[in-house]
Amino acid sequence: MAYKITDDCISCGSCAATCPVEAISEGAEHYEIDADKCVECGACAAGCPVSAIEAP
């Protein structure tokens, strides 16, 4: 199960910049994680300034 970006996301892009497998992209309302690409490393959650990313 992949990490999930919540509605608390402010669309700053810091999570996408830290993802080593490029699993994060800008979605319609906020950034989204491609569950098929996510390797559950946690880099995105560590880099989120508003704690908008939940662990699987």
Tab-separated table of N, CA and C in Angstrom:
chain	number	residue	atom	x	y	z
A	1	MET	N	0.844	-1.181	0.000
A	1	MET	CA	0.000	0.000	0.000
A	1	MET	C	0.893	1.250	0.000
A	2	ALA	N	0.569	2.214	-0.816
A	2	ALA	CA	1.373	3.421	-0.991
A	2	ALA	C	1.026	4.502	0.026
A	3	TYR	N	1.925	5.479	0.145
A	3	TYR	CA	1.634	6.666	0.937
A	3	TYR	C	0.483	7.404	0.268
A	4	LYS	N	-0.202	8.259	1.042
A	4	LYS	CA	-1.350	8.992	0.513
A	4	LYS	C	-1.238	10.458	0.895
A	5	ILE	N	-1.514	11.327	-0.062
A	5	ILE	CA	-1.506	12.763	0.195
A	5	ILE	C	-2.934	13.192	0.524
A	6	THR	N	-3.103	13.855	1.658
A	6	THR	CA	-4.423	14.264	2.125
A	6	THR	C	-4.820	15.629	1.564
A	7	ASP	N	-6.031	16.040	1.874
A	7	ASP	CA	-6.532	17.343	1.439
A	7	ASP	C	-5.826	18.503	2.132
A	8	ASP	N	-4.968	18.213	3.107
A	8	ASP	CA	-4.193	19.259	3.777
A	8	ASP	C	-3.057	19.763	2.897
A	9	CYS	N	-2.820	19.103	1.765
A	9	CYS	CA	-1.757	19.464	0.827
A	9	CYS	C	-1.917	20.909	0.361
A	10	ILE	N	-0.810	21.663	0.368
A	10	ILE	CA	-0.834	23.054	-0.088
A	10	ILE	C	-0.218	23.184	-1.487
A	11	SER	N	0.033	22.063	-2.144
A	11	SER	CA	0.569	22.018	-3.513
A	11	SER	C	1.889	22.774	-3.669
A	12	CYS	N	2.777	22.619	-2.707
A	12	CYS	CA	4.063	23.304	-2.777
A	12	CYS	C	5.079	22.549	-3.644
A	13	GLY	N	4.868	21.242	-3.829
A	13	GLY	CA	5.754	20.452	-4.677
A	13	GLY	C	6.969	19.861	-3.999
A	14	SER	N	7.140	20.096	-2.714
A	14	SER	CA	8.330	19.578	-2.039
A	14	SER	C	8.348	18.052	-2.012
A	15	CYS	N	7.192	17.432	-1.946
A	15	CYS	CA	7.119	15.972	-1.930
A	15	CYS	C	7.595	15.395	-3.261
A	16	ALA	N	7.156	15.983	-4.353
A	16	ALA	CA	7.554	15.508	-5.683
A	16	ALA	C	9.053	15.639	-5.879
A	17	ALA	N	9.623	16.692	-5.347
A	17	ALA	CA	11.056	16.921	-5.481
A	17	ALA	C	11.879	15.900	-4.707
A	18	THR	N	11.318	15.328	-3.641
A	18	THR	CA	12.069	14.382	-2.816
A	18	THR	C	11.839	12.926	-3.188
A	19	CYS	N	10.855	12.642	-4.039
A	19	CYS	CA	10.522	11.258	-4.386
A	19	CYS	C	11.584	10.664	-5.317
A	20	PRO	N	12.269	9.599	-4.879
A	20	PRO	CA	13.348	9.025	-5.695
A	20	PRO	C	12.869	8.228	-6.908
A	21	VAL	N	11.582	7.878	-6.954
A	21	VAL	CA	11.063	7.096	-8.078
A	21	VAL	C	10.047	7.882	-8.914
A	22	GLU	N	9.965	9.179	-8.673
A	22	GLU	CA	9.078	10.071	-9.420
A	22	GLU	C	7.634	9.576	-9.450
A	23	ALA	N	7.133	9.172	-8.280
A	23	ALA	CA	5.771	8.652	-8.164
A	23	ALA	C	4.751	9.733	-7.843
A	24	ILE	N	5.195	10.981	-7.702
A	24	ILE	CA	4.293	12.057	-7.294
A	24	ILE	C	4.156	13.081	-8.406
A	25	SER	N	2.905	13.444	-8.683
A	25	SER	CA	2.650	14.446	-9.706
A	25	SER	C	1.501	15.341	-9.257
A	26	GLU	N	1.390	16.499	-9.910
A	26	GLU	CA	0.338	17.437	-9.561
A	26	GLU	C	-0.994	16.934	-10.091
A	27	GLY	N	-1.966	16.838	-9.194
A	27	GLY	CA	-3.292	16.388	-9.571
A	27	GLY	C	-4.246	17.555	-9.731
A	28	ALA	N	-5.518	17.256	-9.864
A	28	ALA	CA	-6.536	18.292	-10.068
A	28	ALA	C	-6.678	19.217	-8.857
A	29	GLU	N	-6.666	18.633	-7.652
A	29	GLU	CA	-6.849	19.437	-6.445
A	29	GLU	C	-5.571	19.609	-5.642
A	30	HIS	N	-4.717	18.597	-5.659
A	30	HIS	CA	-3.433	18.651	-4.965
A	30	HIS	C	-2.531	17.574	-5.546
A	31	TYR	N	-1.322	17.474	-5.047
A	31	TYR	CA	-0.405	16.454	-5.555
A	31	TYR	C	-0.936	15.059	-5.229
A	32	GLU	N	-0.576	14.090	-6.072
A	32	GLU	CA	-1.045	12.720	-5.906
A	32	GLU	C	0.118	11.753	-6.056
A	33	ILE	N	-0.003	10.603	-5.384
A	33	ILE	CA	1.030	9.568	-5.444
A	33	ILE	C	0.523	8.404	-6.280
A	34	ASP	N	1.320	7.990	-7.255
A	34	ASP	CA	1.001	6.828	-8.077
A	34	ASP	C	1.334	5.582	-7.258
A	35	ALA	N	0.313	4.868	-6.829
A	35	ALA	CA	0.496	3.703	-5.958
A	35	ALA	C	1.330	2.609	-6.611
A	36	ASP	N	1.300	2.514	-7.933
A	36	ASP	CA	2.067	1.490	-8.632
A	36	ASP	C	3.567	1.789	-8.646
A	37	LYS	N	3.924	3.067	-8.529
A	37	LYS	CA	5.336	3.464	-8.540
A	37	LYS	C	5.923	3.623	-7.132
A	38	CYS	N	5.087	3.928	-6.150
A	38	CYS	CA	5.545	4.205	-4.780
A	38	CYS	C	6.266	2.998	-4.180
A	39	VAL	N	7.441	3.251	-3.612
A	39	VAL	CA	8.223	2.188	-2.974
A	39	VAL	C	8.181	2.306	-1.445
A	40	GLU	N	7.310	3.182	-0.947
A	40	GLU	CA	7.083	3.361	0.495
A	40	GLU	C	8.345	3.708	1.276
A	41	CYS	N	9.176	4.579	0.715
A	41	CYS	CA	10.426	4.959	1.383
A	41	CYS	C	10.223	6.032	2.452
A	42	GLY	N	9.159	6.838	2.315
A	42	GLY	CA	8.865	7.865	3.301
A	42	GLY	C	9.526	9.203	3.063
A	43	ALA	N	10.283	9.331	1.990
A	43	ALA	CA	10.956	10.600	1.702
A	43	ALA	C	9.954	11.732	1.525
A	44	CYS	N	8.835	11.447	0.889
A	44	CYS	CA	7.819	12.479	0.660
A	44	CYS	C	7.233	12.983	1.972
A	45	ALA	N	6.928	12.070	2.866
A	45	ALA	CA	6.341	12.456	4.151
A	45	ALA	C	7.326	13.283	4.973
A	46	ALA	N	8.586	12.915	4.918
A	46	ALA	CA	9.603	13.651	5.667
A	46	ALA	C	9.795	15.061	5.109
A	47	GLY	N	9.565	15.226	3.814
A	47	GLY	CA	9.770	16.519	3.192
A	47	GLY	C	8.553	17.428	3.156
A	48	CYS	N	7.408	16.944	3.612
A	48	CYS	CA	6.181	17.740	3.561
A	48	CYS	C	6.141	18.750	4.712
A	49	PRO	N	6.041	20.047	4.406
A	49	PRO	CA	6.054	21.060	5.459
A	49	PRO	C	4.769	21.149	6.261
A	50	VAL	N	3.667	20.534	5.781
A	50	VAL	CA	2.392	20.617	6.502
A	50	VAL	C	1.883	19.246	6.951
A	51	SER	N	2.729	18.234	6.884
A	51	SER	CA	2.389	16.869	7.309
A	51	SER	C	1.108	16.359	6.637
A	52	ALA	N	1.017	16.548	5.322
A	52	ALA	CA	-0.176	16.168	4.570
A	52	ALA	C	-0.052	14.777	3.946
A	53	ILE	N	0.997	14.025	4.305
A	53	ILE	CA	1.189	12.708	3.709
A	53	ILE	C	1.098	11.647	4.779
A	54	GLU	N	0.195	10.666	4.528
A	54	GLU	CA	-0.043	9.594	5.498
A	54	GLU	C	0.712	8.345	5.100
A	55	ALA	N	1.249	7.662	6.084
A	55	ALA	CA	1.932	6.382	5.864
A	55	ALA	C	0.908	5.304	5.551
A	56	PRO	N	1.353	4.309	4.790
A	56	PRO	CA	0.416	3.205	4.449
A	56	PRO	C	0.013	2.398	5.661
